[in-house]
Coordinates of C-alpha atoms in Angstrom, one line a residue:
M982 CA -56.1 -34.0 203.7
V983 CA -53.1 -36.2 204.5
S984 CA -53.4 -38.2 207.8
Q985 CA -50.9 -37.2 210.5
S986 CA -50.5 -40.7 211.8
Q987 CA -48.1 -42.6 209.6
P988 CA -48.1 -46.4 208.9
I989 CA -45.2 -48.6 209.9
V990 CA -42.4 -48.3 207.3
W991 CA -39.5 -50.7 207.0
P992 CA -36.5 -50.3 204.6
G993 CA -37.7 -52.9 202.1
K994 CA -35.7 -54.2 199.1
P995 CA -34.8 -52.8 195.7
Y996 CA -36.0 -55.9 193.9
P997 CA -38.4 -56.7 192.4
L998 CA -39.6 -53.3 191.1
G999 CA -43.2 -52.4 191.6
A1000 CA -45.5 -53.2 194.5
T1001 CA -45.0 -56.8 195.6
W1002 CA -47.3 -58.6 198.1
D1003 CA -45.4 -61.4 199.8
G1004 CA -48.2 -62.7 202.1
E1005 CA -47.2 -60.5 205.1
G1006 CA -46.8 -57.0 203.6
V1007 CA -46.0 -55.1 200.5
N1008 CA -42.6 -54.0 199.1
F1009 CA -42.5 -50.9 197.0
A1010 CA -39.6 -50.2 194.6
L1011 CA -39.3 -47.4 192.0
F1012 CA -36.3 -46.7 189.8
S1013 CA -35.3 -43.0 189.2
E1014 CA -31.8 -42.1 188.3
H1015 CA -32.0 -38.3 188.6
A1016 CA -34.6 -37.8 191.4
D1017 CA -33.8 -36.0 194.6
R1018 CA -36.6 -37.5 196.7
V1019 CA -39.6 -39.9 196.2
E1020 CA -42.9 -39.9 198.1
L1021 CA -45.3 -42.9 198.2
C1022 CA -48.9 -41.7 198.4
L1023 CA -51.5 -44.1 199.9
L1024 CA -55.2 -43.4 199.0
D1025 CA -58.6 -44.5 200.4
D1026 CA -60.7 -47.2 198.7
T1027 CA -62.3 -44.6 196.4
G1028 CA -59.0 -43.2 195.2
R1029 CA -60.3 -39.7 195.9
R1030 CA -58.6 -39.0 199.3
E1031 CA -54.9 -39.2 200.0
L1032 CA -54.4 -40.9 203.4
H1033 CA -50.7 -40.9 203.8
R1034 CA -47.6 -39.5 202.1
I1035 CA -44.6 -41.6 203.0
N1036 CA -41.0 -40.4 202.4
V1037 CA -39.2 -43.2 200.7
A1038 CA -35.8 -42.8 202.4
E1039 CA -34.0 -45.9 201.2
Q1040 CA -32.2 -45.9 197.9
T1041 CA -30.1 -48.7 196.4
D1042 CA -28.5 -48.5 193.0
Q1043 CA -30.9 -45.7 192.1
V1044 CA -33.9 -47.7 193.2
W1045 CA -36.1 -46.1 195.9
H1046 CA -37.7 -48.7 198.1
C1047 CA -39.7 -49.3 201.3
Y1048 CA -41.8 -52.1 202.9
L1049 CA -45.2 -51.6 204.5
P1050 CA -45.9 -54.6 206.8
E1051 CA -49.5 -53.4 207.3
A1052 CA -50.3 -53.0 203.6
R1053 CA -52.6 -55.5 201.8
P1054 CA -53.8 -56.3 198.3
G1055 CA -56.3 -53.7 197.1
L1056 CA -54.4 -50.8 198.4
L1057 CA -54.4 -47.8 196.0
Y1058 CA -51.2 -45.8 195.7
G1059 CA -49.2 -43.5 193.5
Y1060 CA -45.9 -41.6 193.6
R1061 CA -44.7 -38.0 193.8
V1062 CA -41.1 -37.6 192.6
H1063 CA -39.0 -34.6 193.5
G1064 CA -36.2 -33.2 191.5
P1065 CA -35.3 -30.2 189.2
Y1066 CA -37.8 -28.9 186.8
E1067 CA -35.5 -27.8 184.0
P1068 CA -37.2 -28.7 180.7
A1069 CA -34.3 -27.2 178.6
K1070 CA -32.1 -29.9 180.2
G1071 CA -34.7 -32.6 179.8
L1072 CA -35.5 -32.7 183.5
R1073 CA -39.3 -32.5 184.1
F1074 CA -39.8 -33.5 187.8
N1075 CA -42.9 -32.0 189.3
H1076 CA -44.0 -33.4 192.7
H1077 CA -47.4 -31.7 192.3
K1078 CA -48.3 -34.5 189.8
L1079 CA -49.4 -38.0 191.1
L1080 CA -47.7 -40.6 189.0
L1081 CA -48.6 -44.2 188.1
D1082 CA -46.2 -46.9 189.0
P1083 CA -44.6 -48.2 185.7
Y1084 CA -44.8 -51.7 187.2
A1085 CA -48.4 -51.5 188.4
K1086 CA -50.2 -54.8 187.8
Q1087 CA -53.6 -53.1 188.0
I1088 CA -54.8 -49.6 187.4
I1089 CA -58.0 -48.3 188.8
G1090 CA -60.2 -45.5 187.6
D1091 CA -60.4 -43.4 184.4
L1092 CA -58.1 -40.6 183.4
K1093 CA -60.2 -37.5 183.8
W1094 CA -58.4 -35.0 181.6
S1095 CA -57.7 -31.5 182.8
D1096 CA -54.9 -29.0 182.5
S1097 CA -53.6 -30.1 185.9
H1098 CA -52.1 -33.2 184.2
F1099 CA -49.5 -31.0 182.5
G1100 CA -46.3 -30.0 184.1
Y1101 CA -46.5 -26.5 182.6
R1102 CA -49.2 -23.8 182.4
I1103 CA -51.4 -24.4 179.4
G1104 CA -51.5 -21.3 177.3
H1105 CA -48.4 -19.7 178.9
R1106 CA -46.1 -17.8 176.6
L1107 CA -43.2 -20.0 177.7
E1108 CA -45.1 -23.2 177.0
D1109 CA -43.5 -26.2 178.6
L1110 CA -40.7 -24.0 180.2
S1111 CA -43.3 -22.7 182.6
L1112 CA -44.3 -24.6 185.8
D1113 CA -47.8 -25.8 186.9
R1114 CA -48.3 -26.4 190.6
R1115 CA -51.8 -27.8 190.6
D1116 CA -52.4 -31.3 192.0
S1117 CA -53.2 -33.8 189.3
A1118 CA -54.3 -36.5 191.8
P1119 CA -58.1 -36.0 191.6
G1120 CA -58.2 -36.8 187.9
M1121 CA -55.5 -39.5 187.9
P1122 CA -56.2 -43.3 187.8
K1123 CA -54.4 -45.1 190.7
S1124 CA -52.1 -48.0 190.9
M1125 CA -53.3 -50.9 193.0
V1126 CA -51.5 -53.6 194.9
V1127 CA -52.6 -57.1 193.7
D1128 CA -52.4 -60.6 194.9
G1129 CA -51.2 -62.5 191.9
A1130 CA -52.3 -65.9 193.2
F1131 CA -54.7 -67.7 190.8
T1132 CA -55.8 -71.3 190.4
W1133 CA -54.6 -72.4 187.0
G1134 CA -55.2 -76.1 187.8
A1135 CA -54.2 -78.4 185.0
E1136 CA -54.2 -75.6 182.4
Q1137 CA -51.6 -76.0 179.7
P1138 CA -50.7 -73.6 176.8
P1139 CA -51.9 -75.1 173.5
R1140 CA -48.4 -74.5 171.8
I1141 CA -49.9 -74.6 168.3
P1142 CA -47.0 -74.9 165.7
W1143 CA -46.7 -72.0 163.3
H1144 CA -47.7 -74.1 160.3
R1145 CA -51.1 -75.0 161.9
S1146 CA -51.8 -71.5 163.4
V1147 CA -54.9 -69.5 162.5
I1148 CA -54.8 -66.1 164.2
Y1149 CA -57.8 -63.9 164.6
E1150 CA -57.1 -60.3 165.5
L1151 CA -59.8 -58.7 167.4
H1152 CA -60.8 -55.7 169.6
V1153 CA -62.0 -56.8 173.1
K1154 CA -64.9 -54.4 173.1
G1155 CA -65.7 -54.4 169.4
F1156 CA -65.9 -58.2 169.2
T1157 CA -68.6 -58.7 171.8
I1158 CA -70.3 -55.3 172.4
R1159 CA -73.2 -56.1 170.0
H1160 CA -73.1 -59.9 170.3
P1161 CA -76.7 -60.9 170.9
Q1162 CA -75.7 -64.2 172.6
V1163 CA -73.3 -62.6 175.1
P1164 CA -74.9 -61.5 178.4
T1165 CA -75.4 -57.7 178.4
S1166 CA -73.3 -57.2 181.5
L1167 CA -70.3 -59.0 179.9
R1168 CA -70.3 -57.4 176.5
G1169 CA -67.1 -55.6 175.6
T1170 CA -65.1 -57.3 178.3
Y1171 CA -62.5 -60.0 178.8
A1172 CA -65.3 -62.1 180.5
G1173 CA -67.4 -61.6 177.3
L1174 CA -64.7 -63.1 175.2
A1175 CA -64.7 -66.2 177.4
T1176 CA -68.4 -67.0 176.9
E1177 CA -69.5 -70.1 175.1
P1178 CA -71.0 -68.4 172.0
V1179 CA -67.8 -66.6 171.3
I1180 CA -65.6 -69.6 171.8
D1181 CA -67.9 -71.8 169.8
H1182 CA -67.7 -69.3 166.9
L1183 CA -63.9 -69.2 166.9
V1184 CA -63.6 -73.0 167.1
K1185 CA -66.0 -73.4 164.2
L1186 CA -63.9 -71.0 162.1
G1187 CA -60.8 -73.1 162.9
V1188 CA -59.2 -70.3 164.8
T1189 CA -56.2 -71.4 167.0
A1190 CA -55.2 -68.0 168.4
I1191 CA -56.8 -64.6 169.1
E1192 CA -54.7 -61.4 169.0
L1193 CA -55.9 -58.7 171.3
M1194 CA -55.5 -55.1 170.3
P1195 CA -54.3 -52.7 173.0
V1196 CA -56.2 -49.9 174.7
H1197 CA -55.7 -46.4 176.2
D1198 CA -57.2 -42.9 175.9
D1199 CA -55.5 -40.0 174.0
R1200 CA -56.0 -36.4 175.1
T1201 CA -56.2 -35.0 171.6
L1202 CA -59.1 -37.3 170.8
V1203 CA -60.8 -36.7 174.2
G1204 CA -60.6 -32.9 173.4
K1205 CA -62.6 -33.6 170.3
G1206 CA -65.2 -35.7 172.0
L1207 CA -63.8 -38.9 170.5
R1208 CA -62.0 -41.9 172.0
N1209 CA -58.8 -43.6 170.9
Y1210 CA -60.6 -46.8 170.1
W1211 CA -57.6 -48.8 168.9
G1212 CA -55.6 -48.0 172.0
Y1213 CA -52.1 -47.8 170.5
N1214 CA -51.0 -45.3 173.2
S1215 CA -50.1 -47.3 176.3
I1216 CA -49.1 -46.0 179.7
G1217 CA -49.3 -49.2 181.8
F1218 CA -47.2 -52.1 180.5
F1219 CA -48.2 -54.6 183.2
A1220 CA -51.9 -54.0 183.7
P1221 CA -54.9 -55.3 181.6
A1222 CA -56.9 -52.3 180.4
A1223 CA -59.4 -51.6 183.2
R1224 CA -62.2 -50.5 180.9
Y1225 CA -62.5 -54.1 179.6
L1226 CA -63.0 -55.6 183.1
A1227 CA -66.5 -56.6 183.9
T1228 CA -65.3 -57.2 187.5
N1229 CA -62.7 -55.3 189.5
S1230 CA -60.1 -58.0 189.3
I1231 CA -57.3 -59.0 186.9
H1232 CA -58.3 -62.6 187.6
E1233 CA -61.0 -61.9 184.9
F1234 CA -58.2 -61.7 182.3
K1235 CA -56.6 -64.9 183.6
T1236 CA -59.9 -66.7 183.5
M1237 CA -60.3 -65.7 179.9
V1238 CA -56.9 -67.0 179.1
K1239 CA -57.6 -70.3 180.9
T1240 CA -60.9 -70.7 179.2
M1241 CA -59.4 -70.1 175.8
H1242 CA -56.6 -72.5 176.4
S1243 CA -59.1 -75.2 177.4
A1244 CA -60.7 -74.7 173.9
G1245 CA -57.2 -75.0 172.2
I1246 CA -57.0 -71.2 171.5
E1247 CA -53.9 -69.2 172.2
I1248 CA -53.7 -65.6 173.3
I1249 CA -51.4 -63.2 171.5
L1250 CA -51.1 -59.6 172.7
D1251 CA -50.6 -56.6 170.4
V1252 CA -48.0 -54.6 172.4
V1253 CA -46.8 -51.0 172.1
Y1254 CA -43.4 -50.6 173.7
N1255 CA -42.1 -48.0 171.2
H1256 CA -43.8 -45.0 172.8
T1257 CA -46.2 -44.0 175.5
A1258 CA -49.3 -41.8 175.9
E1259 CA -47.3 -38.9 177.4
G1260 CA -46.6 -37.5 173.9
N1261 CA -44.0 -34.8 173.1
Q1262 CA -42.6 -32.0 175.2
L1263 CA -46.1 -30.5 175.4
G1264 CA -47.7 -33.8 176.6
P1265 CA -48.9 -34.6 180.1
I1266 CA -47.1 -36.0 183.1
L1267 CA -48.7 -39.3 183.9
S1268 CA -45.8 -41.6 184.8
F1269 CA -42.5 -42.0 183.0
R1270 CA -42.0 -38.3 182.3
G1271 CA -42.4 -37.4 186.0
I1272 CA -40.3 -40.3 187.2
D1273 CA -37.2 -39.6 185.0
N1274 CA -37.8 -38.1 181.6
L1275 CA -34.1 -38.3 180.5
V1276 CA -34.0 -42.1 181.3
Y1277 CA -37.3 -43.3 179.8
Y1278 CA -37.4 -41.2 176.6
R1279 CA -35.0 -40.5 173.8
T1280 CA -34.2 -36.8 173.7
V1281 CA -32.5 -34.7 171.0
P1282 CA -28.8 -34.9 171.9
D1283 CA -28.0 -31.2 171.6
N1284 CA -31.4 -30.0 172.8
P1285 CA -32.9 -32.4 175.4
R1286 CA -36.0 -30.2 175.8
Y1287 CA -37.4 -32.1 172.7
H1288 CA -38.0 -35.8 172.2
V1289 CA -36.8 -38.0 169.3
D1290 CA -39.9 -39.2 167.5
Y1291 CA -39.5 -42.3 165.4
T1292 CA -43.2 -43.3 166.0
G1293 CA -45.2 -40.3 164.9
T1294 CA -46.7 -40.0 168.4
G1295 CA -44.3 -37.4 169.9
N1296 CA -41.9 -39.6 171.8
T1297 CA -39.8 -42.8 171.6
L1298 CA -38.9 -45.0 174.5
N1299 CA -35.2 -45.0 175.3
M1300 CA -34.2 -48.6 174.5
R1301 CA -30.5 -47.7 174.9
H1302 CA -30.9 -47.5 178.7
P1303 CA -30.6 -50.8 180.6
R1304 CA -33.5 -50.0 183.0
V1305 CA -35.9 -49.3 180.1
L1306 CA -34.8 -52.6 178.5
Q1307 CA -35.4 -54.2 181.9
L1308 CA -38.9 -52.7 182.1
I1309 CA -39.9 -54.1 178.7
M1310 CA -38.4 -57.5 179.4
D1311 CA -40.1 -57.7 182.9
S1312 CA -43.4 -56.7 181.3
L1313 CA -43.1 -59.4 178.6
R1314 CA -42.2 -62.1 181.1
C1315 CA -45.0 -61.0 183.4
W1316 CA -47.6 -61.5 180.6
V1317 CA -46.1 -64.9 179.8
L1318 CA -45.4 -66.2 183.3
D1319 CA -48.2 -64.6 185.4
M1320 CA -51.0 -64.2 182.7
H1321 CA -50.1 -67.2 180.5
V1322 CA -50.3 -65.4 177.2
D1323 CA -48.8 -67.2 174.2
G1324 CA -47.1 -64.5 172.2
F1325 CA -46.8 -60.9 171.1
R1326 CA -47.2 -58.8 168.0
F1327 CA -44.9 -55.8 168.4
D1328 CA -46.2 -52.5 167.1
L1329 CA -43.5 -50.5 165.1
A1330 CA -41.0 -53.1 166.1
A1331 CA -38.2 -51.4 164.1
T1332 CA -38.1 -48.7 166.8
L1333 CA -37.3 -51.3 169.4
A1334 CA -34.2 -52.3 167.4
R1335 CA -32.7 -48.8 167.1
E1336 CA -29.4 -48.4 168.9
L1337 CA -28.1 -44.9 168.0
H1338 CA -30.3 -44.0 165.0
E1339 CA -30.0 -47.0 162.6
V1340 CA -32.2 -50.1 163.0
D1341 CA -29.8 -52.9 164.2
R1342 CA -31.0 -56.4 163.7
L1343 CA -28.4 -57.4 166.4
G1344 CA -29.5 -54.7 168.8
A1345 CA -29.8 -55.2 172.5
F1346 CA -33.6 -55.7 172.5
L1347 CA -33.6 -58.4 169.8
D1348 CA -30.5 -60.1 171.3
I1349 CA -32.0 -60.2 174.8
I1350 CA -35.2 -61.8 173.5
H1351 CA -33.3 -64.3 171.5
Q1352 CA -31.4 -65.6 174.5
D1353 CA -34.3 -65.3 177.0
P1354 CA -35.4 -68.9 178.0
V1355 CA -39.1 -67.7 178.4
L1356 CA -39.6 -65.2 175.6
S1357 CA -37.7 -67.0 172.9
Q1358 CA -40.2 -69.9 173.2
V1359 CA -43.4 -67.8 172.5
K1360 CA -44.8 -66.5 169.2
L1361 CA -43.0 -63.2 168.2
I1362 CA -44.5 -61.2 165.4
A1363 CA -43.0 -57.9 164.3
E1364 CA -44.6 -55.0 162.5
P1365 CA -41.2 -54.5 160.8
W1366 CA -41.2 -50.7 160.2
D1367 CA -41.4 -47.3 161.9
L1368 CA -41.5 -43.7 160.7
G1369 CA -37.8 -42.9 161.1
E1370 CA -35.1 -43.0 158.5
G1371 CA -34.3 -46.6 157.5
G1372 CA -37.3 -47.8 159.4
Y1373 CA -38.6 -50.2 156.7
Q1374 CA -37.2 -53.6 157.7
V1375 CA -39.5 -56.2 156.1
G1376 CA -37.5 -59.4 155.7
K1377 CA -34.7 -58.2 158.0
F1378 CA -35.7 -59.4 161.5
P1379 CA -33.6 -62.3 162.9
V1380 CA -34.4 -66.0 163.1
G1381 CA -37.2 -66.7 165.6
W1382 CA -39.4 -63.8 164.4
A1383 CA -42.4 -63.7 162.1
E1384 CA -43.2 -60.4 160.3
W1385 CA -46.2 -58.7 158.8
N1386 CA -45.5 -58.8 155.1
D1387 CA -47.0 -55.7 153.5
R1388 CA -45.4 -56.7 150.1
Y1389 CA -47.9 -59.6 150.1
R1390 CA -50.7 -57.2 150.8
D1391 CA -49.7 -54.8 148.0
A1392 CA -49.2 -57.6 145.4
V1393 CA -52.6 -59.2 146.1
R1394 CA -54.5 -55.9 146.1
S1395 CA -52.8 -54.8 142.9
Y1396 CA -53.5 -58.1 141.2
G1397 CA -57.1 -58.1 142.4
K1398 CA -57.5 -54.5 141.2
G1399 CA -56.5 -55.6 137.7
D1400 CA -53.1 -53.9 137.5
G1401 CA -50.7 -55.4 135.0
G1402 CA -47.2 -56.7 135.5
Q1403 CA -48.0 -58.4 138.9
I1404 CA -47.5 -62.1 138.1
G1405 CA -43.9 -62.3 139.1
E1406 CA -44.3 -60.3 142.3
L1407 CA -47.4 -62.3 143.2
A1408 CA -45.7 -65.6 142.6
Y1409 CA -42.9 -64.7 145.1
R1410 CA -45.5 -63.7 147.7
I1411 CA -47.8 -66.7 147.5
T1412 CA -44.9 -69.2 147.6
G1413 CA -43.4 -67.9 150.8
S1414 CA -41.5 -64.7 149.9
S1415 CA -38.2 -66.6 149.7
D1416 CA -36.5 -63.5 148.3
L1417 CA -37.1 -61.9 151.8
Y1418 CA -36.6 -64.7 154.2
A1419 CA -34.7 -67.6 152.8
R1420 CA -31.3 -65.9 152.8
S1421 CA -31.3 -65.7 156.6
G1422 CA -32.4 -69.3 157.0
R1423 CA -36.0 -68.4 157.9
R1424 CA -39.0 -70.6 156.8
P1425 CA -42.1 -69.4 154.9
Y1426 CA -44.0 -69.0 158.2
A1427 CA -41.8 -66.0 158.9
S1428 CA -44.1 -64.2 156.5
V1429 CA -47.4 -63.2 158.1
N1430 CA -49.4 -62.4 155.0
F1431 CA -52.4 -60.1 155.0
V1432 CA -54.7 -58.3 152.5
T1433 CA -56.1 -55.9 155.1
A1434 CA -55.3 -55.0 158.7
H1435 CA -56.6 -52.7 161.4
D1436 CA -54.7 -49.7 159.9
G1437 CA -56.7 -49.0 156.8
F1438 CA -59.3 -50.6 154.5
T1439 CA -61.4 -53.6 155.5
L1440 CA -61.7 -56.5 153.1
E1441 CA -64.8 -54.9 151.6
D1442 CA -63.3 -51.5 151.1
P1443 CA -60.7 -52.3 148.3
V1444 CA -63.6 -53.6 146.1
S1445 CA -66.0 -50.7 147.1
Y1446 CA -64.0 -47.4 147.1
N1447 CA -61.4 -45.7 144.9
Q1448 CA -60.3 -43.6 147.8
K1449 CA -60.7 -43.5 151.6
H1450 CA -63.6 -41.7 153.3
N1451 CA -62.5 -40.9 156.9
Q1452 CA -64.5 -37.7 157.4
A1453 CA -66.4 -39.0 160.5
N1454 CA -63.3 -39.0 162.8
G1455 CA -62.7 -35.3 162.6
E1456 CA -59.4 -35.4 160.7
D1457 CA -60.8 -34.1 157.4
N1458 CA -59.9 -37.3 155.7
R1459 CA -56.2 -36.5 156.2
D1460 CA -55.3 -39.6 158.2
G1461 CA -54.4 -42.9 156.6
T1462 CA -52.5 -43.7 153.5
E1463 CA -53.7 -42.8 150.0
N1464 CA -52.0 -45.9 148.6
N1465 CA -54.9 -48.3 149.1
R1466 CA -54.7 -50.1 145.7
S1467 CA -58.5 -50.3 145.5
R1468 CA -61.1 -50.0 142.7
N1469 CA -64.8 -49.4 143.1
C1470 CA -65.8 -51.1 139.8
G1471 CA -67.6 -47.9 138.7
V1472 CA -69.6 -46.9 141.7
E1473 CA -68.2 -45.4 144.9
A1474 CA -70.6 -47.5 146.9
R1475 CA -71.3 -48.9 150.4
P1476 CA -70.7 -52.6 150.8
R1477 CA -74.4 -53.5 150.9
I1478 CA -74.6 -52.2 147.4
R1479 CA -71.3 -53.6 146.3
R1480 CA -72.1 -57.1 147.4
S1481 CA -74.8 -57.3 144.7
M1482 CA -72.3 -56.3 141.9
P1483 CA -70.4 -59.2 140.1
C1484 CA -67.2 -57.2 140.0
G1485 CA -67.0 -56.8 143.8
R1486 CA -68.0 -60.4 144.4
N1487 CA -65.3 -61.7 141.9
R1488 CA -62.5 -59.6 143.4
R1489 CA -63.4 -60.6 146.9
G1490 CA -63.2 -64.2 145.8
I1491 CA -59.7 -63.6 144.5
F1492 CA -58.7 -62.3 147.9
W1493 CA -60.2 -65.3 149.7
L1494 CA -58.6 -67.7 147.2
L1495 CA -55.1 -66.2 147.5
C1496 CA -55.4 -66.2 151.3
S1497 CA -56.2 -69.8 151.7
C1498 CA -54.1 -71.9 149.3
H1499 CA -50.4 -71.0 149.5
K1500 CA -47.2 -71.8 151.2
A1501 CA -47.0 -69.0 153.8
Y1502 CA -49.5 -67.5 156.2
P1503 CA -52.2 -65.2 154.9
C1504 CA -54.7 -62.9 156.5
Y1505 CA -58.2 -61.7 155.6
W1506 CA -61.0 -59.6 157.0
P1507 CA -64.3 -61.5 157.5
V1508 CA -67.1 -60.1 155.3
M1509 CA -68.6 -58.3 158.2
R1510 CA -68.6 -54.5 158.7
L1511 CA -70.6 -51.5 159.9
A1512 CA -72.1 -48.8 157.8
T1513 CA -69.1 -46.6 156.8
P1514 CA -65.4 -47.1 156.1
S1515 CA -64.5 -45.2 159.3
E1516 CA -66.7 -47.3 161.4
A1517 CA -65.4 -50.5 159.8
T1518 CA -62.0 -50.0 161.4
I1519 CA -63.3 -51.7 164.6
M1520 CA -63.9 -55.0 162.9
P1521 CA -61.6 -58.0 163.4
I1522 CA -59.0 -59.4 161.0
V1523 CA -58.4 -63.1 160.5
R1524 CA -55.0 -64.4 159.6
I1525 CA -55.4 -67.8 158.1
M1526 CA -52.2 -69.7 158.4
K1527 CA -52.3 -72.8 156.3
S1528 CA -49.8 -75.0 154.6
V1529 CA -49.9 -75.9 150.9
G1530 CA -52.9 -78.1 150.1
S1531 CA -54.9 -77.3 153.2
T1532 CA -58.4 -76.2 152.9
G1533 CA -59.5 -72.6 153.6
I1534 CA -62.0 -71.7 156.3

């Protein structure tokens, strides 16, 4: 039941976007180019009851805005955006669906999946051309107004140079959830990462940066009773994942960053700006799709009912629109300036550089980052490919970027497997891949070398299995590449058996040797794992970045 008494509402300002607490009240600003009307919904402290529904009457340059002088940090809110529901034209407004603020700094509550999250009637013969009028609010997480003030004190970013960097990629939950020295209440959280046993372990390894994998649920997996553990399906680009908060405050993330910096350890975020969790035309309405589908997503030019999909997830963010570029740049700056992170690894980065269809190394996204006084000074790592035509871009990103070098991975695995004819290719890879990077004036540290990564086999698997065994995740072993360049030395065995076999030990030694004594920047998985290959995907990857002559970890 919506309250009849309305709060005081002032016109507010169109900038900055999002909900901004200024010490006296809160300014709300939401961009939507094609909307007819926008409503701001205020909820009680539990997020279960809608208290007020405010008509946002002011619009400036397609930004809908208002100011609530009585609002305070901690207020839960969402939007309902009115406009035509014409999926055949790419317009998917449905005011029955409560929407997350794209600029929300904190998101409260879990997404409780139901058919009400979809703009159409599930099972209807017209599919997404039909209209669903059920309220999605009861099962939606809520945006929350935050007070960004935090006592950073004398904290300073470590600013470790590339040639001295040792980057340890980890999953926030997976790294501490079974750690016996981390307090039980903090395991699997940002606070857990900031505990003394974890930091001591990283310092003893010589690690200078940790790279945090992203998080978000996926409906397909939820429907199968599974969880999208890796989290490469974002919906909130400004908010730390709530499931990894031991407290109810984003200050926990900031405290983790401050603690890591005090220990000389940088924070790098694995970010997914190429797509969102809303999927294809049959996906849910959670935020962007309901705010302005035609603006935020790339649609098929002659049939905008459907989305262009360069990512294999059902949609692609529309990097050609200036407001979408602004969203991503604002998000990146927020993480650097407000949260003090030290760099980013961009998932499927080739998608971000697409202008029309081709990947353009001088595209707007790369050009804007290159000239940005904040972002150009942090570590930028590209996963230099996507699933679209011409998406493989290893060696083609501009100066200032480092790249995952999968040609190093393939050369080292093939050599360790015993394949012939690998010496020439291996020589290029362990001496800095000059054939890929030198022509554009880039140094060897542009190559982030790795033997294994989170997508695929762990370090143990290439010496333990001839083929992947992913039956446990319900995909009938269809997911993942078949090109693993692995050899089981005669027995398709679990690692605990393999470790006792000389063949496996020797080949692991080759991987470790090649990862610790060359000119560029290698990666390896620690020899830690769970019972099966599918379970092993949660374990961390270490990128050892050392110069020639340095000792390995």
